[in-house]
Structure formats: structure tokens, C-alpha cells
Amino acid sequence: VGGAFGIVLRTGAIESGIMRVIALTNGREILLIPILVVLFSLGGAVFGMGEEAIPFVMILVPMFIAMGYDAVVGIMCSYVSTQIGFGSSWQNPFGLAVAQGVAGIPVMSGAWFRIPLWIFFTGLTIVFTMRYAVKIKKDPKLSVAYESDEEYRKEFAKNGKEMPPFTLGHKLVLLTVAACMVWTIWGVISEGYYIPEIASQFFVMGLVSGIIGVVFKLNDMKVNDIAKSFDHGAADLLGAAMCVGMAQGIIIILGGTSATDGTVLNTILHSISDGMQNFPPVISAWFMYIFQSVFNFFVVSGSGQAALTMPIMAPFSDLIGLSKQATVMAFQFGDGFTNMITPTSGVLIAVLGVSRIPYDKWFRWAWKFILLLVIVGFLLLIPTVLVPMNGF
């Protein structure tokens, strides 16, 4: 994917398109934030969008920086929004459906409660992001990403006077990118495409974009420039790819994610569940939420976490008189929201890598938003405990 976008960036279509969007919005750029947050949150809620957000981040981050915001706004409007949808979904097949299936309750049950939750959390994200964006627009130096965004600003300053017009070639490249996005979403939803298939789709996108660039002589592209720009784009993601591999290493150290083997991970899981048996239902739901949040550090896969934790948590909820919907909700909140800050999440590390933001700086900003989500999550778990929800 990085190599493919290296080709797209070499054509200059992204920069030209960004400047075109800025000209069209004419001071109303901030209206893009609620539109993008809703779209990406919907993607997370409906089909578990996560990894698919990485290519969008590569487009949106420089766009928002060019508009006078920062990389954080771009990440909030893309990857973070997908995780908001993931954590408040009513039908996500990769996390919620697995958890409900293991718990023995119907898929889509509780949707009457979860859909308003999704609306609420999505609205909360919009308000939080817009308030931050307005502050950064007034004083960019307040951004935690101010230093890391400097490279983008230098590129815009260098190309500002030499920016080519928005030609037919640029439009065809952007149309190719848009078609690839549609193709990817269709493949994920209808055909179950995952990383290998998505990588193949974007390779095709990059190749087609390179051919267009050569034919229309965008940025004076030659045939050899297709290979050179692919190499450069892939190199940009090498560090992020190595971090993803190291992040997965902790799972190997703990014995893997099998629910039936005698691993260190399963021992930790069983011991914690035993320790919660004497708590009142509301307190137990809160501890489940905390546990799922911490456990997400070790197993960042939503379906993997559901498969490991729900076989123990669901019967345990029956023993203490806790609604299984509350148990599933605790899993949803704990899994979805902490994905935005978990350092073992390969997707988060990749997103920060392509955005050029060091993890420590992202953490320094994101913990406030995560804390807000955690507090609201605690409060919203109360009605799931007090109101009978099983089967609805």
C-alpha cells in the first residue's frame, strides 16, 4: 500500500486535489470534519473498518495540514472514527457478532440501544475534534504534531508556487484512487478480503496511476519513475511495518491466542475472572470493562479477544445475575475505544507511521479523549445492568 501511494504522490494528483478542495471550501474547511467522522464511524460500525483506514490517512493528514490544521485532526477524522464506530456498533461482524454468538444471544439484539449509542459517541467525537481543530487553526504551535508536521509544511511551501493545474490527468488519478476505495470496501463486505487482497488492490491502483502519470506526463513522469516512486513509498512504511511485527511478538511470548491451550494468557484470563465473583452486578460490569481494556493490550484483534474472553465472561455473568448484553457491551467498549491508544495495535502504529507522529506525542494528546470515552462508557454500562436486555 505504501508503494502504491508512492506512485500516486509522484503524479502530484494528491497535492493538486488538496489545493482544489481548499479552494472550493473557501474558508468552510471545518465542515469536512463532521462529514468524514460520520462516514468513517459508519464504516467501523457496519463492517468493522480498521486496517482499511490506513490509505485514507495517507490522503487526509496532508490535506488537513494544508488547510491549517494538523495530523491529529486527520487521524481523528479517519482511524479514530472507525474505532468509535467499532466500539459502539450494532452489527459489526468481526467483533460484536462473534461476542454475541459466543454469549448465546442473537446477533443484532440490543440494536435499539446500540444505535443511539453510536449516534452519541459519533457526535461526541465530532464536537471534540472540531473544538480542537478550531484551537489549532488559531495557533498551530499548540499542536503536539507541530514539529512532525513541519516536513509536510515545507513540501507545501516548496510546491506552492509551482503547483501544476488540476488537469484531466490529475482527475483520472484521483478517480482511480476513489475506484480502488470503493473496490476495497466491496471486497471487505462481500468477499471477506483482508490484508493480502487489499494490498493487491492498491498495487493495481498504483500501477494504473503510474501509467496515467506517464501518459499525461504528470510531474514529468517517465516509466522508470513508477518503480522508483514505488520503492520510495514502500520505504516510508518500513519502520511502521517493523513495529507491527514487534508488537505481535508479545502474543508469541504469552503462548498465542488459542482458547483451548494452556497458555500464560489464558491463565491470566481465568485468574482475573475468578477474582470478580463477589462483586455486585454494576461493579462487575465496570471491572469487565476495565479488564477488556487492559486485555486489549495483549490481543488487539476484536474477534480474537471475543473468542478468548466471552467463553469465560458469558457464563460468569449468569452466575452473578448480570445481563449478557452488559457483558458484550463491556467487551465492545474495552476493545474498540482502547484501540486508539494501545501500543501493540499494528494498525495504530501504521497510522502513526504514515502520519509521521511519534507514539509518545500521540499518547500525550489522545489520553484526554480516551479518558472521556472511558468515563462515559462507565455511565452507559449502568442501564445495561439495570434494564433487562437479553434477547432484544
Short mmCIF file of C-alpha atoms in Angstrom, two decimals:
data_model
loop_
_atom_site.label_atom_id
_atom_site.label_comp_id
_atom_site.label_asym_id
_atom_site.label_seq_id
_atom_site.Cartn_x
_atom_site.Cartn_y
_atom_site.Cartn_z
CA VAL A 1 0.00 0.00 0.00
CA GLY A 2 2.84 2.39 0.81
CA GLY A 3 4.49 1.69 -2.52
CA ALA A 4 1.24 2.23 -4.41
CA PHE A 5 0.70 5.58 -2.74
CA GLY A 6 4.29 6.48 -3.50
CA ILE A 7 3.33 6.29 -7.19
CA VAL A 8 0.14 8.28 -6.65
CA LEU A 9 2.04 11.00 -4.78
CA ARG A 10 4.65 11.14 -7.55
CA THR A 11 1.96 12.17 -10.04
CA GLY A 12 1.18 15.29 -7.98
CA ALA A 13 -2.54 14.50 -8.13
CA ILE A 14 -2.95 14.46 -4.35
CA GLU A 15 -1.40 17.91 -3.89
CA SER A 16 -3.41 19.35 -6.77
CA GLY A 17 -6.59 17.76 -5.45
CA ILE A 18 -5.95 19.09 -1.94
CA MET A 19 -5.49 22.63 -3.24
CA ARG A 20 -8.67 22.24 -5.29
CA VAL A 21 -10.65 21.15 -2.21
CA ILE A 22 -9.28 24.08 -0.21
CA ALA A 23 -10.29 26.48 -2.99
CA LEU A 24 -13.80 25.01 -3.18
CA THR A 25 -14.41 25.05 0.58
CA ASN A 26 -13.29 28.70 0.69
CA GLY A 27 -12.95 29.07 4.46
CA ARG A 28 -15.50 26.37 5.32
CA GLU A 29 -12.94 23.56 5.60
CA ILE A 30 -14.10 22.70 9.11
CA LEU A 31 -17.38 21.35 7.68
CA LEU A 32 -15.38 18.41 6.32
CA ILE A 33 -14.82 17.16 9.87
CA PRO A 34 -18.40 16.07 10.74
CA ILE A 35 -18.88 14.57 7.28
CA LEU A 36 -15.73 12.45 7.48
CA VAL A 37 -16.26 11.41 11.11
CA VAL A 38 -19.77 10.13 10.35
CA LEU A 39 -18.62 8.22 7.24
CA PHE A 40 -15.66 6.52 8.92
CA SER A 41 -17.59 5.81 12.11
CA LEU A 42 -20.29 4.20 10.00
CA GLY A 43 -17.63 2.06 8.32
CA GLY A 44 -16.41 0.85 11.71
CA ALA A 45 -19.94 0.13 12.91
CA VAL A 46 -21.19 -1.69 9.80
CA PHE A 47 -18.23 -3.76 8.61
CA GLY A 48 -15.52 -3.32 11.22
CA MET A 49 -13.40 -0.87 9.25
CA GLY A 50 -9.91 -0.57 10.71
CA GLU A 51 -6.94 -1.51 8.52
CA GLU A 52 -8.82 -0.07 5.55
CA ALA A 53 -8.44 3.42 7.07
CA ILE A 54 -4.66 3.50 6.55
CA PRO A 55 -4.77 4.59 2.88
CA PHE A 56 -7.30 7.29 3.76
CA VAL A 57 -4.98 8.58 6.49
CA MET A 58 -2.26 9.00 3.87
CA ILE A 59 -4.58 11.37 1.99
CA LEU A 60 -6.41 13.15 4.80
CA VAL A 61 -3.41 14.02 7.01
CA PRO A 62 -1.62 16.18 4.40
CA MET A 63 -4.97 17.64 3.35
CA PHE A 64 -5.80 18.87 6.86
CA ILE A 65 -2.26 20.18 7.39
CA ALA A 66 -2.56 22.15 4.14
CA MET A 67 -5.84 23.59 5.45
CA GLY A 68 -4.09 24.91 8.56
CA TYR A 69 -4.92 22.08 10.96
CA ASP A 70 -2.62 19.18 11.90
CA ALA A 71 -2.11 15.44 11.51
CA VAL A 72 -4.12 14.74 14.67
CA VAL A 73 -7.28 16.11 13.02
CA GLY A 74 -6.67 13.84 10.03
CA ILE A 75 -6.31 10.78 12.28
CA MET A 76 -9.38 11.72 14.32
CA CYS A 77 -11.49 12.02 11.17
CA SER A 78 -10.35 8.63 9.85
CA TYR A 79 -8.83 5.89 12.02
CA VAL A 80 -10.15 7.12 15.38
CA SER A 81 -13.64 7.49 13.92
CA THR A 82 -13.58 3.87 12.72
CA GLN A 83 -12.82 2.73 16.26
CA ILE A 84 -15.64 4.87 17.64
CA GLY A 85 -17.95 3.01 15.28
CA PHE A 86 -16.33 -0.31 16.18
CA GLY A 87 -16.82 0.26 19.91
CA SER A 88 -20.48 1.34 19.62
CA SER A 89 -21.55 -0.89 16.72
CA TRP A 90 -24.87 -2.67 16.46
CA GLN A 91 -23.82 -5.17 13.75
CA ASN A 92 -20.02 -5.33 13.33
CA PRO A 93 -19.39 -8.91 12.11
CA PHE A 94 -15.77 -9.09 13.34
CA GLY A 95 -16.25 -8.17 16.99
CA LEU A 96 -19.83 -7.73 18.14
CA ALA A 97 -21.30 -10.65 16.17
CA VAL A 98 -18.58 -13.01 17.44
CA ALA A 99 -19.09 -11.89 21.05
CA GLN A 100 -22.88 -12.23 20.84
CA GLY A 101 -22.58 -15.62 19.19
CA VAL A 102 -20.27 -16.95 21.92
CA ALA A 103 -22.52 -15.43 24.60
CA GLY A 104 -25.55 -17.20 23.07
CA ILE A 105 -27.62 -14.12 22.31
CA PRO A 106 -28.98 -13.18 18.86
CA VAL A 107 -26.83 -11.11 16.52
CA MET A 108 -28.33 -7.62 16.15
CA SER A 109 -30.01 -7.99 19.55
CA GLY A 110 -29.80 -4.81 21.60
CA ALA A 111 -29.60 -2.72 18.42
CA TRP A 112 -32.35 -0.45 19.75
CA PHE A 113 -29.87 0.59 22.47
CA ARG A 114 -26.64 0.48 20.46
CA ILE A 115 -27.77 2.64 17.53
CA PRO A 116 -28.44 5.66 19.81
CA LEU A 117 -25.09 4.90 21.46
CA TRP A 118 -23.37 5.08 18.08
CA ILE A 119 -25.06 8.40 17.34
CA PHE A 120 -23.99 9.75 20.73
CA PHE A 121 -20.34 8.64 20.53
CA THR A 122 -20.03 9.82 16.92
CA GLY A 123 -21.45 13.21 17.89
CA LEU A 124 -19.07 13.37 20.85
CA THR A 125 -16.13 12.72 18.51
CA ILE A 126 -17.28 15.45 16.12
CA VAL A 127 -17.56 18.04 18.91
CA PHE A 128 -14.21 17.06 20.45
CA THR A 129 -12.42 17.15 17.09
CA MET A 130 -13.96 20.43 15.92
CA ARG A 131 -13.11 22.19 19.19
CA TYR A 132 -9.51 21.01 18.87
CA ALA A 133 -9.35 21.93 15.17
CA VAL A 134 -10.53 25.50 15.84
CA LYS A 135 -7.84 25.89 18.51
CA ILE A 136 -5.08 24.61 16.19
CA LYS A 137 -6.28 26.81 13.33
CA LYS A 138 -5.78 29.86 15.57
CA ASP A 139 -2.36 28.76 16.85
CA PRO A 140 -0.72 25.79 15.05
CA LYS A 141 2.10 25.73 17.60
CA LEU A 142 -0.32 24.31 20.19
CA SER A 143 -0.38 21.03 18.25
CA VAL A 144 1.55 18.05 19.62
CA ALA A 145 2.31 17.27 15.97
CA TYR A 146 3.65 20.74 15.13
CA GLU A 147 7.24 19.55 14.76
CA SER A 148 6.40 16.32 12.94
CA ASP A 149 4.08 18.23 10.57
CA GLU A 150 6.92 20.55 9.57
CA GLU A 151 8.01 18.26 6.73
CA TYR A 152 4.52 18.49 5.20
CA ARG A 153 4.53 22.28 5.53
CA LYS A 154 7.92 22.51 3.84
CA GLU A 155 6.65 20.40 0.95
CA PHE A 156 3.59 22.65 0.53
CA ALA A 157 5.74 25.79 0.74
CA LYS A 158 8.15 24.42 -1.86
CA ASN A 159 5.42 23.36 -4.26
CA GLY A 160 3.01 26.21 -3.58
CA LYS A 161 4.11 28.46 -6.44
CA GLU A 162 4.96 25.59 -8.78
CA MET A 163 1.78 23.59 -8.21
CA PRO A 164 0.56 22.27 -11.58
CA PRO A 165 -3.05 22.98 -12.60
CA PHE A 166 -5.75 20.46 -11.80
CA THR A 167 -5.65 18.70 -15.16
CA LEU A 168 -7.52 15.77 -16.67
CA GLY A 169 -4.60 13.53 -15.75
CA HIS A 170 -4.86 14.52 -12.09
CA LYS A 171 -8.61 13.88 -12.16
CA LEU A 172 -8.09 10.42 -13.66
CA VAL A 173 -5.55 9.52 -10.95
CA LEU A 174 -7.92 10.64 -8.18
CA LEU A 175 -10.75 8.77 -9.88
CA THR A 176 -8.55 5.65 -9.85
CA VAL A 177 -7.92 6.13 -6.11
CA ALA A 178 -11.66 6.58 -5.45
CA ALA A 179 -12.50 3.50 -7.52
CA CYS A 180 -9.96 1.50 -5.51
CA MET A 181 -11.55 2.65 -2.25
CA VAL A 182 -14.98 1.51 -3.46
CA TRP A 183 -13.49 -1.76 -4.70
CA THR A 184 -11.81 -2.34 -1.32
CA ILE A 185 -14.98 -1.67 0.69
CA TRP A 186 -16.96 -4.00 -1.61
CA GLY A 187 -14.30 -6.71 -1.25
CA VAL A 188 -14.21 -6.49 2.54
CA ILE A 189 -18.01 -6.59 2.89
CA SER A 190 -18.94 -9.05 0.14
CA GLU A 191 -15.88 -11.24 -0.35
CA GLY A 192 -14.13 -11.13 3.02
CA TYR A 193 -10.97 -9.50 1.65
CA TYR A 194 -8.19 -8.90 4.15
CA ILE A 195 -4.61 -7.56 4.08
CA PRO A 196 -3.21 -9.65 1.15
CA GLU A 197 -6.20 -8.87 -1.08
CA ILE A 198 -6.23 -5.21 -0.08
CA ALA A 199 -2.51 -4.93 -0.84
CA SER A 200 -3.14 -6.42 -4.29
CA GLN A 201 -5.95 -3.97 -4.94
CA PHE A 202 -3.78 -0.99 -4.07
CA PHE A 203 -0.92 -2.34 -6.16
CA VAL A 204 -3.27 -2.27 -9.15
CA MET A 205 -4.29 1.28 -8.19
CA GLY A 206 -0.65 2.37 -8.05
CA LEU A 207 0.21 0.77 -11.39
CA VAL A 208 -2.78 2.33 -13.15
CA SER A 209 -1.99 5.72 -11.59
CA GLY A 210 1.63 5.43 -12.75
CA ILE A 211 0.56 4.66 -16.32
CA ILE A 212 -1.76 7.68 -16.28
CA GLY A 213 1.08 9.81 -14.92
CA VAL A 214 3.39 8.71 -17.75
CA VAL A 215 0.76 9.13 -20.47
CA PHE A 216 -0.22 12.63 -19.30
CA LYS A 217 3.37 13.49 -18.26
CA LEU A 218 2.29 14.50 -14.75
CA ASN A 219 5.29 15.99 -12.93
CA ASP A 220 7.35 14.92 -15.97
CA MET A 221 6.93 11.26 -15.05
CA LYS A 222 8.83 8.62 -17.01
CA VAL A 223 8.29 4.84 -16.99
CA ASN A 224 11.21 4.27 -14.61
CA ASP A 225 9.67 6.76 -12.17
CA ILE A 226 6.87 4.25 -11.48
CA ALA A 227 9.36 1.78 -9.99
CA LYS A 228 11.38 4.47 -8.22
CA SER A 229 8.34 6.04 -6.57
CA PHE A 230 7.00 2.63 -5.56
CA ASP A 231 10.35 1.90 -3.88
CA HIS A 232 10.29 5.26 -2.10
CA GLY A 233 6.70 4.82 -0.89
CA ALA A 234 7.38 1.31 0.42
CA ALA A 235 10.48 2.57 2.26
CA ASP A 236 8.36 5.17 4.08
CA LEU A 237 6.36 2.39 5.72
CA LEU A 238 9.26 0.06 6.54
CA GLY A 239 9.67 1.41 10.08
CA ALA A 240 5.95 1.06 10.76
CA ALA A 241 5.97 -2.49 9.37
CA MET A 242 8.80 -3.48 11.72
CA CYS A 243 6.89 -2.01 14.69
CA VAL A 244 3.84 -4.07 13.72
CA GLY A 245 5.94 -7.23 13.74
CA MET A 246 7.44 -6.44 17.14
CA ALA A 247 4.02 -5.59 18.57
CA GLN A 248 2.80 -9.06 17.60
CA GLY A 249 5.79 -10.63 19.37
CA ILE A 250 4.20 -10.18 22.79
CA ILE A 251 1.43 -12.59 21.79
CA ILE A 252 4.01 -15.26 20.97
CA ILE A 253 5.73 -14.72 24.33
CA LEU A 254 2.40 -15.24 26.12
CA GLY A 255 1.74 -18.51 24.31
CA GLY A 256 -0.57 -17.44 21.47
CA THR A 257 -4.30 -16.75 21.30
CA SER A 258 -5.74 -20.27 21.33
CA ALA A 259 -8.74 -20.53 23.66
CA THR A 260 -8.03 -24.20 24.46
CA ASP A 261 -4.26 -24.35 25.09
CA GLY A 262 -2.65 -23.91 28.49
CA THR A 263 -1.02 -20.53 27.88
CA VAL A 264 0.10 -17.68 30.12
CA LEU A 265 -2.60 -15.54 28.50
CA ASN A 266 -5.39 -17.97 29.42
CA THR A 267 -4.04 -18.29 32.97
CA ILE A 268 -4.23 -14.51 33.41
CA LEU A 269 -7.74 -14.50 31.95
CA HIS A 270 -9.02 -17.23 34.26
CA SER A 271 -7.44 -15.74 37.39
CA ILE A 272 -9.00 -12.33 36.82
CA SER A 273 -12.46 -13.77 36.22
CA ASP A 274 -12.22 -15.74 39.47
CA GLY A 275 -11.34 -12.54 41.34
CA MET A 276 -14.57 -10.77 40.27
CA GLN A 277 -17.09 -13.32 41.57
CA ASN A 278 -18.10 -11.49 44.77
CA PHE A 279 -18.83 -8.05 43.30
CA PRO A 280 -22.33 -6.54 42.77
CA PRO A 281 -23.53 -6.65 39.13
CA VAL A 282 -22.77 -2.99 38.32
CA ILE A 283 -19.29 -3.20 39.82
CA SER A 284 -18.70 -6.48 37.97
CA ALA A 285 -19.68 -4.83 34.68
CA TRP A 286 -17.24 -1.99 35.38
CA PHE A 287 -14.46 -4.45 36.19
CA MET A 288 -15.23 -6.34 32.99
CA TYR A 289 -14.86 -3.07 31.10
CA ILE A 290 -11.51 -2.39 32.77
CA PHE A 291 -10.38 -5.96 32.19
CA GLN A 292 -11.31 -5.91 28.49
CA SER A 293 -9.49 -2.58 28.09
CA VAL A 294 -6.31 -3.97 29.65
CA PHE A 295 -6.65 -7.30 27.84
CA ASN A 296 -6.80 -5.42 24.54
CA PHE A 297 -3.12 -4.60 25.09
CA PHE A 298 -2.34 -8.31 24.63
CA VAL A 299 -4.95 -9.24 21.97
CA VAL A 300 -5.85 -6.29 19.75
CA SER A 301 -7.94 -8.38 17.36
CA GLY A 302 -11.64 -7.82 18.12
CA SER A 303 -12.70 -11.30 17.03
CA GLY A 304 -9.71 -12.85 18.82
CA GLN A 305 -10.48 -11.04 22.07
CA ALA A 306 -14.14 -12.06 21.84
CA ALA A 307 -13.22 -15.69 21.22
CA LEU A 308 -10.86 -15.72 24.21
CA THR A 309 -12.81 -13.75 26.80
CA MET A 310 -16.51 -14.38 26.13
CA PRO A 311 -16.47 -18.17 26.82
CA ILE A 312 -15.50 -17.27 30.39
CA MET A 313 -17.28 -13.94 30.85
CA ALA A 314 -20.68 -15.05 29.49
CA PRO A 315 -21.20 -17.98 31.94
CA PHE A 316 -19.76 -15.83 34.71
CA SER A 317 -22.41 -13.15 34.01
CA ASP A 318 -25.11 -15.81 34.50
CA LEU A 319 -23.68 -16.74 37.90
CA ILE A 320 -23.82 -13.17 39.23
CA GLY A 321 -27.12 -12.23 37.55
CA LEU A 322 -25.56 -9.85 35.03
CA SER A 323 -27.14 -9.31 31.62
CA LYS A 324 -25.15 -10.89 28.80
CA GLN A 325 -25.77 -7.72 26.82
CA ALA A 326 -23.91 -5.83 29.56
CA THR A 327 -21.06 -8.33 29.25
CA VAL A 328 -20.93 -7.86 25.49
CA MET A 329 -21.13 -4.08 25.88
CA ALA A 330 -18.19 -4.13 28.30
CA PHE A 331 -16.25 -6.09 25.67
CA GLN A 332 -17.22 -3.60 22.93
CA PHE A 333 -16.18 -0.52 24.89
CA GLY A 334 -12.97 -2.10 26.17
CA ASP A 335 -11.92 -3.41 22.78
CA GLY A 336 -12.96 -0.55 20.49
CA PHE A 337 -12.00 2.56 22.42
CA THR A 338 -8.58 1.45 23.64
CA ASN A 339 -7.53 0.57 20.08
CA MET A 340 -6.85 4.30 19.69
CA ILE A 341 -4.02 4.22 22.23
CA THR A 342 -2.82 0.61 22.54
CA PRO A 343 0.88 0.50 21.52
CA THR A 344 0.61 -3.17 20.49
CA SER A 345 -2.00 -2.32 17.84
CA GLY A 346 -0.35 -2.80 14.47
CA VAL A 347 -2.94 -0.61 12.76
CA LEU A 348 -2.42 2.29 15.19
CA ILE A 349 1.35 2.07 14.78
CA ALA A 350 0.95 2.03 10.99
CA VAL A 351 -1.39 5.04 11.11
CA LEU A 352 1.06 7.00 13.27
CA GLY A 353 3.89 5.92 10.97
CA VAL A 354 2.29 7.24 7.80
CA SER A 355 1.27 10.41 9.70
CA ARG A 356 4.84 10.89 10.98
CA ILE A 357 3.67 11.29 14.59
CA PRO A 358 5.78 9.61 17.33
CA TYR A 359 3.70 7.44 19.67
CA ASP A 360 4.66 9.41 22.78
CA LYS A 361 3.31 12.63 21.26
CA TRP A 362 0.11 10.91 20.15
CA PHE A 363 -0.35 9.47 23.66
CA ARG A 364 0.20 12.90 25.22
CA TRP A 365 -2.78 14.20 23.21
CA ALA A 366 -5.05 11.15 22.95
CA TRP A 367 -5.23 10.17 26.65
CA LYS A 368 -7.68 13.00 27.37
CA PHE A 369 -10.10 11.79 24.71
CA ILE A 370 -9.71 8.17 25.85
CA LEU A 371 -10.38 9.17 29.46
CA LEU A 372 -13.57 10.93 28.35
CA LEU A 373 -14.70 7.80 26.49
CA VAL A 374 -13.91 5.58 29.49
CA ILE A 375 -15.90 7.75 31.89
CA VAL A 376 -18.89 7.93 29.54
CA GLY A 377 -18.60 4.17 28.98
CA PHE A 378 -18.80 3.55 32.74
CA LEU A 379 -22.00 5.59 32.94
CA LEU A 380 -23.61 3.94 29.92
CA LEU A 381 -22.96 0.45 31.28
CA ILE A 382 -25.31 1.15 34.19
CA PRO A 383 -28.57 0.94 32.18
CA THR A 384 -27.42 -2.30 30.53
CA VAL A 385 -27.17 -3.80 34.02
CA LEU A 386 -30.40 -2.36 35.42
CA VAL A 387 -32.63 -2.83 32.32
CA PRO A 388 -33.31 -6.39 31.08
CA MET A 389 -31.85 -6.57 27.57
CA ASN A 390 -31.31 -10.25 26.77
CA GLY A 391 -32.99 -11.31 23.54
CA PHE A 392 -33.88 -7.77 22.43
#
